[in-house]
Coordinates of C-alpha atoms in Angstrom, one line a residue:
Chain E
X1 CA 1.7 31.9 0.9
X2 CA -0.5 32.3 -2.2
X3 CA 0.3 29.8 -4.9
X4 CA -1.8 29.0 -8.0
X5 CA -1.0 25.3 -8.3
X6 CA -2.9 24.7 -11.5
X7 CA -0.7 26.7 -13.9
X8 CA 2.5 25.9 -11.9
X9 CA 1.9 22.1 -12.1
X10 CA 0.8 22.5 -15.7
X11 CA 4.2 24.0 -16.5
X12 CA 5.9 21.1 -14.8
X13 CA 3.9 18.7 -16.9
X14 CA 4.7 20.6 -20.0
X15 CA 8.4 20.3 -19.1
X16 CA 8.0 16.5 -18.5
X17 CA 6.2 16.2 -21.8
X18 CA 9.0 18.1 -23.6
X19 CA 11.5 15.7 -22.0
X20 CA 9.5 12.7 -23.2
X21 CA 9.3 14.2 -26.7
X22 CA 13.0 14.7 -26.9
X23 CA 13.6 11.1 -25.7
X24 CA 11.2 9.9 -28.4
X25 CA 13.1 11.7 -31.1
X26 CA 16.5 10.8 -29.7
X27 CA 16.0 7.0 -29.3
X28 CA 17.3 5.1 -32.3
X29 CA 15.1 2.1 -32.5
X30 CA 12.5 0.7 -34.9
X31 CA 9.0 2.1 -34.5
X32 CA 7.2 1.3 -32.1
X33 CA 10.1 -0.3 -30.1
X34 CA 11.6 1.5 -27.2
X35 CA 10.3 4.9 -28.3
X36 CA 6.6 3.9 -28.1
X37 CA 6.1 4.6 -24.4
X38 CA 8.0 7.9 -24.3
X39 CA 5.8 9.0 -27.3
X40 CA 2.7 8.0 -25.5
X41 CA 3.9 9.9 -22.4
X42 CA 4.7 13.0 -24.4
X43 CA 1.1 13.1 -25.6
X44 CA -0.3 12.2 -22.2
X45 CA 1.7 15.0 -20.5
X46 CA 0.5 17.5 -23.1
X47 CA -3.2 16.5 -22.5
X48 CA -2.8 16.6 -18.7
X49 CA -1.0 20.0 -18.9
X50 CA -3.9 21.3 -20.9
X51 CA -6.3 19.8 -18.3
X52 CA -4.5 21.9 -15.6
X53 CA -5.3 25.1 -17.4
X54 CA -9.1 24.4 -16.8
X55 CA -9.4 25.5 -13.1
X56 CA -12.5 23.3 -12.5
X57 CA -10.5 20.1 -13.1
X58 CA -7.8 20.7 -10.5
X59 CA -9.1 23.3 -8.1
X60 CA -12.3 22.1 -6.6
X61 CA -13.0 23.5 -3.1
X62 CA -12.3 20.1 -1.4
X63 CA -9.0 19.8 -3.4
X64 CA -7.4 23.2 -2.8
X65 CA -3.9 23.0 -1.3
X66 CA -3.8 23.6 2.4
X67 CA -0.4 25.2 3.0
X68 CA 0.8 25.2 6.6
X69 CA 1.4 28.4 8.6
X70 CA 4.9 29.6 9.3
X71 CA 5.5 27.6 12.6
X72 CA 4.3 24.4 11.0
X73 CA 6.5 25.0 7.9
X74 CA 9.5 25.4 10.3
X75 CA 8.7 22.1 12.0
X76 CA 8.5 20.3 8.6
X77 CA 11.7 22.0 7.4
X78 CA 13.5 21.2 10.6
X79 CA 12.6 17.5 10.5
X80 CA 13.5 17.2 6.8
X81 CA 16.7 19.2 7.3
X82 CA 17.8 17.0 10.2
X83 CA 17.0 13.9 8.1
X84 CA 19.1 15.2 5.2
X85 CA 22.0 16.0 7.6
X86 CA 21.7 12.5 9.2
X87 CA 22.0 10.8 5.8
X88 CA 24.9 13.1 4.8
X89 CA 26.7 12.6 8.1
X90 CA 26.1 8.8 8.4
X91 CA 29.1 7.8 6.3
X92 CA 31.5 10.1 8.3
X93 CA 30.1 9.7 11.9
X94 CA 29.0 6.0 11.7
X95 CA 25.7 4.5 12.5
X96 CA 25.8 4.6 16.3
X97 CA 26.7 8.3 16.9
X98 CA 24.9 9.6 13.9
X99 CA 21.6 7.8 14.9
X100 CA 22.0 8.9 18.6
X101 CA 22.4 12.5 17.5
X102 CA 19.6 12.3 14.9
X103 CA 17.1 10.9 17.4
X104 CA 18.2 13.3 20.2
X105 CA 17.6 16.4 18.0
X106 CA 14.2 15.1 16.8
X107 CA 13.1 14.2 20.3
X108 CA 14.0 17.6 21.6
X109 CA 12.3 19.3 18.6
X110 CA 9.1 17.3 18.6
X111 CA 8.6 16.2 22.2
X112 CA 8.6 17.8 25.6
X113 CA 10.8 15.3 27.3
X114 CA 13.4 15.9 30.0
X115 CA 17.0 15.8 29.1
X116 CA 17.4 12.5 31.0
X117 CA 14.6 10.8 29.1
X118 CA 15.8 12.3 25.7
X119 CA 19.3 11.0 26.2
X120 CA 18.1 7.6 27.4
X121 CA 15.8 7.1 24.5
X122 CA 18.3 8.3 21.9
X123 CA 20.9 6.0 23.3
X124 CA 18.6 3.0 23.4
X125 CA 17.3 3.5 19.9
X126 CA 20.9 4.0 18.5
X127 CA 22.2 0.9 20.3
X128 CA 19.1 -1.1 19.3
X129 CA 19.5 -0.1 15.6
X130 CA 23.2 -0.9 15.7
X131 CA 22.6 -4.4 17.2
X132 CA 19.7 -5.2 14.9
X133 CA 21.0 -3.8 11.5
X134 CA 24.7 -4.1 11.9
X135 CA 25.2 -7.1 14.0
X136 CA 22.1 -9.3 13.4
X137 CA 21.4 -8.4 9.8
X138 CA 25.1 -7.7 8.9
X139 CA 24.2 -4.7 6.8
X140 CA 27.4 -3.0 5.5
X141 CA 26.6 0.3 7.3
X142 CA 29.4 2.7 8.2
Chain V
X1 CA -2.6 -33.6 -6.6
X2 CA -5.9 -31.8 -5.9
X3 CA -6.4 -28.4 -4.2
X4 CA -6.9 -29.8 -0.7
X5 CA -3.8 -32.0 -1.1
X6 CA -1.7 -28.9 -2.0
X7 CA -3.3 -27.0 0.9
X8 CA -2.4 -29.7 3.4
X9 CA 1.1 -29.8 2.0
X10 CA 1.2 -26.0 2.4
X11 CA 0.2 -26.3 6.0
X12 CA 3.1 -28.7 6.5
X13 CA 5.4 -25.8 5.4
X14 CA 3.4 -23.0 7.1
X15 CA 3.6 -24.8 10.5
X16 CA 7.4 -25.1 10.6
X17 CA 8.8 -23.1 13.5
X18 CA 10.6 -20.6 11.2
X19 CA 7.4 -19.8 9.1
X20 CA 5.2 -19.7 12.2
X21 CA 7.6 -17.2 13.8
X22 CA 7.6 -14.9 10.7
X23 CA 3.8 -15.2 10.4
X24 CA 3.6 -14.1 14.0
X25 CA 6.1 -11.2 13.5
X26 CA 4.1 -10.1 10.4
X27 CA 0.8 -10.3 12.3
X28 CA 2.2 -8.2 15.2
X29 CA 3.8 -5.7 12.8
X30 CA 0.6 -5.5 10.7
X31 CA -1.6 -4.9 13.8
X32 CA 0.9 -2.2 14.9
X33 CA 0.8 -0.6 11.4
X34 CA -3.0 -0.7 11.5
X35 CA -3.3 0.6 15.1
X36 CA -0.9 3.6 14.6
X37 CA -2.4 6.4 12.5
X38 CA 0.1 7.9 10.1
X39 CA 1.5 4.7 8.8
X40 CA -0.3 2.4 6.4
X41 CA 0.2 -1.2 5.1
X42 CA 1.8 0.1 1.9
X43 CA 4.5 2.0 3.7
X44 CA 4.8 -0.7 6.3
X45 CA 5.5 -3.3 3.6
X46 CA 7.7 -0.9 1.7
X47 CA 9.9 -0.2 4.7
X48 CA 10.3 -3.9 5.7
X49 CA 10.6 -5.3 2.2
X50 CA 14.3 -4.6 1.8
X51 CA 15.0 -5.9 5.3
X52 CA 13.5 -9.2 4.4
X53 CA 16.1 -9.8 1.7
X54 CA 18.1 -11.6 4.4
X55 CA 15.4 -14.2 4.5
X56 CA 14.4 -17.1 2.1
X57 CA 11.4 -16.1 0.0
X58 CA 8.8 -18.2 1.7
X59 CA 9.1 -16.7 5.3
X60 CA 9.7 -13.3 3.8
X61 CA 6.5 -13.3 1.8
X62 CA 4.6 -14.9 4.6
X63 CA 5.7 -12.0 6.9
X64 CA 4.9 -9.3 4.3
X65 CA 1.4 -10.8 3.5
X66 CA 0.7 -11.0 7.3
X67 CA 1.6 -7.3 7.6
X68 CA -1.0 -6.5 4.9
X69 CA -3.9 -8.5 6.3
X70 CA -2.9 -7.7 9.9
X71 CA -3.2 -4.0 9.2
X72 CA -6.9 -4.6 8.4
X73 CA -7.4 -6.0 11.9
X74 CA -5.5 -3.2 13.7
X75 CA -7.1 -0.3 11.7
X76 CA -10.3 -0.5 13.7
X77 CA -8.8 0.0 17.1
X78 CA -8.2 3.8 16.9
X79 CA -11.3 4.1 14.7
X80 CA -13.4 2.8 17.6
X81 CA -11.5 4.3 20.5
X82 CA -10.6 7.7 19.4
X83 CA -12.5 8.3 16.1
X84 CA -9.2 8.3 14.1
X85 CA -9.1 5.5 11.5
X86 CA -5.8 3.7 11.5
X87 CA -6.4 2.8 7.8
X88 CA -8.6 4.2 5.0
X89 CA -10.6 1.0 5.1
X90 CA -11.6 1.7 8.7
X91 CA -13.0 5.2 8.0
X92 CA -16.5 3.8 7.9
X93 CA -16.0 1.9 11.2
X94 CA -15.8 5.2 13.0
X95 CA -19.4 5.9 12.3
X96 CA -20.8 3.3 14.7
X97 CA -17.7 2.1 16.4
X98 CA -16.9 5.4 18.0
X99 CA -20.6 5.9 19.0
X100 CA -20.4 2.5 20.7
X101 CA -17.2 3.6 22.6
X102 CA -18.9 6.8 23.7
X103 CA -21.8 4.7 25.1
X104 CA -19.2 2.8 27.2
X105 CA -19.2 -0.2 24.8
X106 CA -15.8 0.1 23.3
X107 CA -15.0 -3.5 24.3
X108 CA -17.9 -5.2 22.4
X109 CA -17.1 -2.9 19.4
X110 CA -13.5 -4.0 19.3
X111 CA -14.5 -7.6 19.9
X112 CA -17.0 -7.7 17.0
X113 CA -14.4 -6.0 14.8
X114 CA -11.9 -8.8 15.6
X115 CA -14.5 -11.5 15.2
X116 CA -15.8 -10.1 11.9
X117 CA -12.2 -9.7 10.6
X118 CA -11.5 -13.4 11.5
X119 CA -14.6 -14.9 10.1
X120 CA -14.7 -12.9 6.9
X121 CA -10.9 -13.2 6.5
X122 CA -11.0 -17.0 6.8
X123 CA -14.1 -17.4 4.5
X124 CA -12.2 -15.2 2.0
X125 CA -9.2 -17.5 2.3
X126 CA -11.5 -20.5 1.4
X127 CA -12.4 -18.5 -1.7
X128 CA -8.8 -17.8 -2.4
X129 CA -7.9 -21.5 -2.0
X130 CA -10.6 -22.7 -4.5
X131 CA -10.7 -19.7 -7.0
X132 CA -7.0 -19.0 -7.6
X133 CA -5.9 -22.4 -9.1
X134 CA -8.7 -22.7 -11.7
X135 CA -8.1 -19.0 -12.6
X136 CA -4.4 -19.8 -13.0
X137 CA -5.2 -22.7 -15.3
X138 CA -7.3 -20.4 -17.5
X139 CA -4.6 -17.8 -17.4
X140 CA -2.0 -20.3 -18.8
X141 CA -3.8 -20.1 -22.1
X142 CA -3.5 -16.3 -22.5
X143 CA -0.8 -14.6 -24.6
X144 CA 0.7 -11.1 -24.6
X145 CA -2.5 -9.3 -26.1
X146 CA -4.6 -10.8 -23.3
X147 CA -2.0 -9.9 -20.7
X148 CA -2.0 -6.4 -22.1
X149 CA -5.8 -6.3 -21.5
X150 CA -5.3 -7.5 -17.9
X151 CA -2.8 -4.7 -17.2
X152 CA -5.2 -2.2 -18.7
X153 CA -7.8 -3.7 -16.3
X154 CA -5.3 -3.2 -13.4
X155 CA -4.7 0.4 -14.5
X156 CA -8.4 1.2 -14.0
X157 CA -7.5 1.3 -10.3
X158 CA -5.9 4.7 -11.0
X159 CA -9.4 6.3 -11.4
X160 CA -10.6 5.2 -8.0
X161 CA -7.3 6.2 -6.4
X162 CA -7.4 9.7 -7.9
X163 CA -9.3 11.4 -5.1
X164 CA -11.2 14.6 -5.9
X165 CA -9.4 15.4 -9.2
X166 CA -9.0 12.8 -12.0
X167 CA -6.5 15.1 -13.8
X168 CA -4.3 15.1 -10.8
X169 CA -4.5 11.3 -10.3
X170 CA -3.7 10.8 -14.0
X171 CA -0.8 13.2 -13.8
X172 CA 0.6 11.3 -10.8
X173 CA 0.3 8.1 -12.8
X174 CA 2.0 9.6 -15.8
X175 CA 4.9 10.6 -13.6
X176 CA 5.1 7.1 -12.2
X177 CA 5.1 5.7 -15.8
X178 CA 8.0 8.1 -16.7
X179 CA 10.0 7.0 -13.7
X180 CA 9.5 3.4 -14.7
X181 CA 11.1 4.0 -18.1
X182 CA 14.3 5.4 -16.7
X183 CA 17.3 3.2 -17.4
X184 CA 18.2 0.6 -20.1
X185 CA 15.3 -0.7 -22.1
X186 CA 15.2 -4.5 -21.4
X187 CA 14.1 -5.4 -24.9
X188 CA 16.3 -3.3 -27.1
X189 CA 19.1 -2.3 -24.6
X190 CA 18.8 1.4 -25.5
X191 CA 19.2 4.1 -22.8
X192 CA 16.0 6.0 -21.9
X193 CA 15.7 9.1 -19.7
X194 CA 19.3 8.6 -18.3
X195 CA 20.4 12.1 -19.4
X196 CA 23.9 10.8 -20.2
X197 CA 24.6 9.6 -16.7
X198 CA 25.6 6.1 -15.8
X199 CA 24.0 6.3 -12.3
X200 CA 20.5 6.1 -13.9
X201 CA 21.4 3.1 -16.2
X202 CA 20.0 0.6 -13.7
X203 CA 16.8 2.6 -13.3
X204 CA 15.1 4.1 -10.3
X205 CA 14.7 1.7 -7.5
X206 CA 11.0 1.5 -6.7
X207 CA 11.5 0.6 -3.1
X208 CA 13.3 3.9 -2.5
X209 CA 10.5 5.7 -4.3
X210 CA 7.8 3.9 -2.2
X211 CA 9.6 4.5 1.1
X212 CA 10.0 8.2 0.2
X213 CA 6.4 8.7 -1.0
X214 CA 4.7 6.8 1.8
X215 CA 6.8 6.6 4.9
X216 CA 8.8 9.9 4.8
X217 CA 5.9 11.8 3.4
X218 CA 3.6 10.5 6.1
X219 CA 6.0 11.6 8.8
X220 CA 6.3 15.1 7.3
X221 CA 2.5 15.4 7.1
X222 CA 2.2 14.1 10.7
X223 CA 4.8 16.6 11.9
X224 CA 3.0 19.4 10.2
X225 CA -0.3 18.3 11.8
X226 CA 1.5 18.3 15.2
X227 CA 0.2 14.9 16.0
X228 CA 0.8 14.1 19.7
X229 CA -0.4 11.1 21.6
X230 CA -4.0 10.1 21.5
X231 CA -5.9 9.1 24.7
X232 CA -8.3 6.2 24.7
X233 CA -11.8 5.6 26.0
X234 CA -12.5 2.9 28.6
X235 CA -13.1 -0.5 27.1
X236 CA -16.0 -1.7 29.2
X237 CA -16.9 -5.5 29.0
X238 CA -15.3 -7.2 26.1
X239 CA -17.7 -9.7 24.5
X240 CA -20.9 -8.6 22.7
X241 CA -24.2 -10.0 23.9
X242 CA -25.3 -13.4 22.4
X243 CA -28.2 -11.7 20.7
X244 CA -25.8 -9.2 19.1
X245 CA -23.6 -12.0 17.8
X246 CA -26.6 -13.7 16.3
X247 CA -27.7 -10.5 14.6
X248 CA -24.2 -10.1 13.0
X249 CA -24.3 -13.6 11.5
X250 CA -26.1 -12.5 8.3
X251 CA -24.1 -9.3 8.2
X252 CA -20.9 -11.3 8.2
X253 CA -22.0 -13.5 5.3
X254 CA -23.0 -10.5 3.2
X255 CA -19.8 -8.6 4.1
X256 CA -17.7 -11.6 3.1
X257 CA -19.5 -11.9 -0.3
X258 CA -19.2 -8.2 -1.1
X259 CA -15.6 -8.0 0.1
X260 CA -14.3 -11.2 -1.6
X261 CA -16.0 -10.8 -5.0
X262 CA -15.4 -7.0 -5.3
X263 CA -11.9 -7.6 -4.0
X264 CA -11.2 -9.7 -7.1
X265 CA -11.6 -6.6 -9.3
X266 CA -8.8 -4.1 -9.7
X267 CA -10.0 -0.7 -8.7
X268 CA -12.1 -1.9 -5.8
X269 CA -9.9 -0.8 -2.8
X270 CA -10.7 -2.1 0.7
X271 CA -11.7 1.5 1.6
X272 CA -14.4 1.7 -1.1
X273 CA -15.6 -1.8 -0.4
X274 CA -16.1 -1.2 3.3
X275 CA -18.4 1.7 2.4
X276 CA -20.4 -0.4 0.0
X277 CA -20.8 -3.2 2.6
X278 CA -21.9 -0.7 5.3
X279 CA -24.4 0.9 2.8
X280 CA -25.7 -2.6 1.9
X281 CA -26.2 -3.5 5.6
X282 CA -28.1 -0.3 6.3
X283 CA -30.4 -0.9 3.3
X284 CA -31.2 -4.5 4.4
X285 CA -31.7 -3.6 8.0
X286 CA -35.2 -3.5 9.5
X287 CA -34.0 -0.6 11.7
X288 CA -31.7 1.5 9.5
X289 CA -32.1 4.4 11.9
X290 CA -29.8 2.7 14.4
X291 CA -26.9 3.1 11.9
X292 CA -24.6 5.9 12.8
X293 CA -25.8 5.7 16.5
X294 CA -23.8 2.7 17.6
X295 CA -25.2 -0.2 15.7
X296 CA -23.0 -3.3 16.1
X297 CA -23.7 -4.4 12.5
X298 CA -22.2 -1.0 11.4
X299 CA -18.9 -2.2 12.8
X300 CA -19.2 -5.9 11.7
X301 CA -20.0 -5.0 8.0
X302 CA -17.0 -2.8 7.1
X303 CA -14.5 -4.8 9.2
X304 CA -15.7 -8.1 7.7
X305 CA -15.7 -6.7 4.2
X306 CA -12.2 -5.2 4.3
X307 CA -10.7 -8.5 5.5
X308 CA -12.5 -10.5 2.9
X309 CA -11.2 -8.0 0.3
X310 CA -7.6 -8.6 1.3
X311 CA -8.1 -12.4 0.7
X312 CA -9.9 -11.7 -2.6
X313 CA -7.0 -9.4 -3.7
X314 CA -4.6 -12.3 -3.5
X315 CA -6.5 -14.2 -6.2
X316 CA -5.6 -12.0 -9.1
X317 CA -2.1 -11.4 -7.6
X318 CA -1.2 -15.1 -7.4
X319 CA -3.1 -16.3 -10.4
X320 CA -2.6 -13.5 -12.9
X321 CA 0.2 -11.4 -11.4
X322 CA -2.1 -8.4 -11.2
X323 CA -2.2 -6.3 -8.0
X324 CA -5.6 -4.9 -7.0
X325 CA -4.3 -2.4 -4.5
X326 CA -1.1 -0.3 -4.0
X327 CA -0.1 -2.5 -1.0
X328 CA -0.4 -5.6 -3.2
X329 CA 1.6 -3.8 -5.9
X330 CA 4.4 -3.4 -3.3
X331 CA 4.0 -7.1 -2.4
X332 CA 4.2 -8.0 -6.1
X333 CA 7.5 -6.1 -6.3
X334 CA 8.7 -8.2 -3.3
X335 CA 7.8 -11.4 -5.1
X336 CA 9.8 -10.2 -8.1
X337 CA 12.8 -9.3 -6.0
X338 CA 12.9 -13.0 -5.1
X339 CA 12.7 -14.0 -8.8
X340 CA 9.1 -15.2 -8.3
X341 CA 7.0 -14.0 -11.2
X342 CA 3.4 -14.1 -10.0
X343 CA 1.0 -15.5 -12.5
X344 CA -0.3 -18.8 -13.8
X345 CA 3.1 -20.5 -13.9
X346 CA 3.7 -19.8 -10.2
X347 CA 1.2 -22.5 -9.3
X348 CA 2.9 -25.0 -11.6
X349 CA 6.5 -24.1 -10.9
X350 CA 6.5 -23.1 -7.2
X351 CA 3.4 -24.8 -5.7
X352 CA 5.3 -25.4 -2.4
X353 CA 5.8 -21.6 -2.1
X354 CA 2.2 -20.5 -3.1
X355 CA 0.5 -23.1 -0.9
X356 CA 2.7 -22.4 2.1
X357 CA 1.8 -18.7 1.8
X358 CA -1.9 -19.4 1.5
X359 CA -1.8 -21.9 4.4
X360 CA 0.1 -19.4 6.5
X361 CA -2.8 -16.9 6.0
X362 CA -5.2 -19.3 7.7
X363 CA -2.7 -19.6 10.5
X364 CA -2.1 -15.8 10.6
X365 CA -5.8 -15.2 10.9
X366 CA -6.0 -17.3 14.0
X367 CA -2.9 -15.5 15.4
X368 CA -4.6 -12.1 14.7
X369 CA -7.8 -13.2 16.4
X370 CA -5.7 -14.0 19.5
X371 CA -3.7 -10.8 19.2
X372 CA -6.7 -8.6 18.7
X373 CA -9.2 -10.1 21.1
X374 CA -7.6 -10.9 24.5
X375 CA -4.8 -8.4 23.9
X376 CA -6.9 -5.5 22.7
X377 CA -6.1 -3.5 25.8
X378 CA -2.4 -3.7 25.0
X379 CA -2.9 -2.3 21.5
X380 CA -5.2 0.4 22.9
X381 CA -2.3 1.5 25.2
X382 CA 0.1 1.6 22.3
X383 CA -1.8 4.5 20.6
X384 CA -0.5 6.6 23.6
X385 CA 3.1 6.3 22.4
X386 CA 4.1 9.9 21.7
X387 CA 4.5 10.8 18.0
X388 CA 7.8 12.5 18.9
X389 CA 9.1 9.0 19.5
X390 CA 7.3 7.3 16.6
X391 CA 8.5 9.9 14.0
X392 CA 12.3 9.4 14.4
X393 CA 11.8 5.6 14.5
X394 CA 9.8 5.6 11.2
X395 CA 12.4 7.9 9.6
X396 CA 15.3 5.7 10.9
X397 CA 13.7 2.5 9.5
X398 CA 13.0 4.4 6.2
X399 CA 16.7 5.4 5.8
X400 CA 18.0 1.9 6.7
X401 CA 15.3 0.2 4.6
X402 CA 16.2 2.3 1.5
X403 CA 19.9 1.7 2.1
X404 CA 19.6 -2.1 2.4
X405 CA 18.1 -2.5 -1.1
X406 CA 21.5 -2.1 -2.9
X407 CA 23.6 -0.9 0.1
X408 CA 23.7 2.4 -1.6
X409 CA 23.4 5.9 -0.2
X410 CA 22.2 7.0 -3.6
X411 CA 19.0 5.1 -3.0
X412 CA 18.6 6.8 0.4
X413 CA 19.0 10.1 -1.3
X414 CA 16.3 9.0 -3.8
X415 CA 14.0 8.1 -0.9
X416 CA 14.6 11.6 0.7
X417 CA 13.9 13.3 -2.6
X418 CA 10.7 11.4 -3.1
X419 CA 9.8 12.1 0.5
X420 CA 9.9 15.8 -0.4
X421 CA 8.1 15.2 -3.7
X422 CA 5.4 13.2 -1.9
X423 CA 4.9 16.0 0.7
X424 CA 4.5 18.6 -2.0
X425 CA 2.1 16.3 -3.8
X426 CA 0.0 15.9 -0.7
X427 CA 0.0 19.6 -0.1
X428 CA -1.0 20.3 -3.8
X429 CA -3.7 17.6 -3.6
X430 CA -2.0 15.1 -5.9
X431 CA -2.5 11.4 -4.8
X432 CA 0.7 9.4 -4.5
X433 CA -0.9 5.9 -4.9
X434 CA -1.4 6.2 -8.7
X435 CA 2.3 7.1 -9.1
X436 CA 3.4 3.9 -7.3
X437 CA 0.9 1.8 -9.2
X438 CA 2.0 3.2 -12.6
X439 CA 5.7 2.7 -11.6
X440 CA 5.1 -1.0 -11.0
X441 CA 2.6 -1.7 -13.8
X442 CA 4.2 0.3 -16.7
X443 CA 7.0 -2.2 -17.4
X444 CA 4.4 -5.0 -17.6
X445 CA 2.2 -2.9 -19.8
X446 CA 5.0 -2.0 -22.2
X447 CA 6.3 -5.5 -22.5
X448 CA 2.9 -6.9 -23.3
X449 CA 2.1 -4.1 -25.7
X450 CA 5.4 -4.4 -27.6
X451 CA 5.2 -8.2 -27.8
X452 CA 1.6 -8.0 -29.0
X453 CA 2.5 -5.5 -31.7
X454 CA 5.4 -7.7 -32.8
X455 CA 3.1 -10.7 -33.1
X456 CA 0.8 -8.7 -35.4
X457 CA 3.5 -7.0 -37.4
X458 CA 2.8 -3.7 -35.7
X459 CA -1.0 -3.8 -36.2
X460 CA -3.0 -2.7 -33.1
X461 CA -6.0 -4.6 -34.5
X462 CA -4.7 -7.6 -32.6
X463 CA -6.4 -6.3 -29.5
X464 CA -9.8 -6.4 -31.0
X465 CA -9.5 -9.7 -32.7
X466 CA -8.6 -11.7 -29.6
X467 CA -11.8 -12.3 -27.6
X468 CA -10.2 -12.6 -24.2
X469 CA -8.2 -9.4 -24.7
X470 CA -11.4 -7.6 -25.8
X471 CA -13.2 -8.9 -22.6
X472 CA -10.3 -7.6 -20.3
X473 CA -10.0 -4.3 -22.1
X474 CA -13.8 -3.9 -22.0
X475 CA -13.9 -4.8 -18.3
X476 CA -11.1 -2.2 -17.7
X477 CA -13.1 0.5 -19.5
X478 CA -16.3 -0.5 -17.7
X479 CA -14.6 -0.4 -14.3
X480 CA -13.1 3.0 -15.2
X481 CA -16.6 4.2 -16.2
X482 CA -18.1 2.8 -12.9
X483 CA -15.4 4.5 -10.9
X484 CA -16.0 7.8 -12.7
X485 CA -19.7 7.6 -12.0
X486 CA -19.2 6.7 -8.4
X487 CA -16.5 9.4 -7.7
X488 CA -18.6 12.1 -6.0
X489 CA -19.8 9.6 -3.4
X490 CA -16.3 8.0 -2.7
X491 CA -13.9 10.8 -2.4
X492 CA -12.3 9.4 0.8
X493 CA -11.1 6.4 -1.0

């Protein structure tokens, strides 16, 4: 994937600068007061956004983004997706089953373990986390 | 009571079974964090910080501090055995350490790393014991303008943490500053950057941000790099020859001096200082050609320096409330969670706490020597744990750690979001450390700035009419200039 990060990130900084400027104008407080730092940030984001337009400042050879190839992207997306689903499912499934499922999927996806080892490890980690966090530390987990 | 009296009193606290236990746990976890590539002391402390909320402050901070200095011990293990530094501060250890391992001398390399870490770490603690209290006494006489100067000095770290592009480092810091302002302004009570929602009124929890940016991001980067297990070289005999130990005596004293005194300065990270110490050792050596080919001093110098640096970093943290490194910034936030405001008054108001933590560091160093010398084979075996097992465990601890701050799934969501942001930042070449530093330092900077301006009826001239403030601001500018001049040679830091 070809991305030109300089202008893209510069645009993000312009947006953050605009948000800071709007906050500076919106806040009803004596100057400098609560509006001082948002004002400073508005100026800082504007300067940094301008800095992103000069390619030499953000795109040196050693600093160029190294995007992963498709299989690696899929691995990252899979792990992050499973993590998001784990957090989303935790309140409904409860700590023990959700954790067992989460670890099982990641062990299968990242490792080359047999089913017996995968299930054993998943169960052990889930039970261990249940005992430590719910029982010993009394965390109010679902 | 004098310094030694307080220290002995501190030992009385540090040697209670509970505090000894948590110092040991911290030392083990710190070594583990150091040994395992892909998780650093900043993320290690960030993950465990919320989990320590179940403890009283003294054992909690004893454990977190032990994780920090323990990671410096453990970082050398993979650097020597497999040429993969466990920590940034161990990068330079690979130069001679790995060469020694290839020559069948991994044992002496690991042993000298542990001995150097112990000697320099302990000498650094002696410096901490006698430097911090007088500095705190001086600091008691400073007001908001001087404190503003100090925070400016601390902000100079951003330059050295910026990596190859200063603009990117500053952009990350600006984002961190913006995040720090979200919520109710503590001085005027007005809403800032809340976008009309009530969920952002209490601000963005920095622990969730730190867990996302460091722990979750590190796992995503590790998964992308397809890290598997790493095999290890044979250790050979463990102890170095007597002649080698004698040769390292001077090296250790120089490394301690460099590490401790540079460690007092914000902006001097352990990674940068280990390079400086290695370079110094090569320059003073009568046989500099041995360096890079398995010279034992090439292992002793950086390992000694990075441990002395950790002790040095606690001086400005305890005496002034200024963190010198991102990991210490997270530790500072831990102190604040417990209502302990680091700074000069901490020595006056909570001497039993400060001296117990300092005394526990002496004890922790002895524990780490035992853990890292006779048990080095055990740690070497640990690096063989498959990453497929480590990754789910780190993610699990991250989720539960973020949840435990306020028992809120909103914070977990925030950690996930910042995990994704951190991954994109890494991919786009933006350093994450300046963001965290700015997130923690910005409220201090803003308070000091606004209080100073109130004192002077809004005139910024107050910063140039107060001599100590001028010195701190000048030092911050000088350190920034020094970091800018040294940037091409220190990209890895």
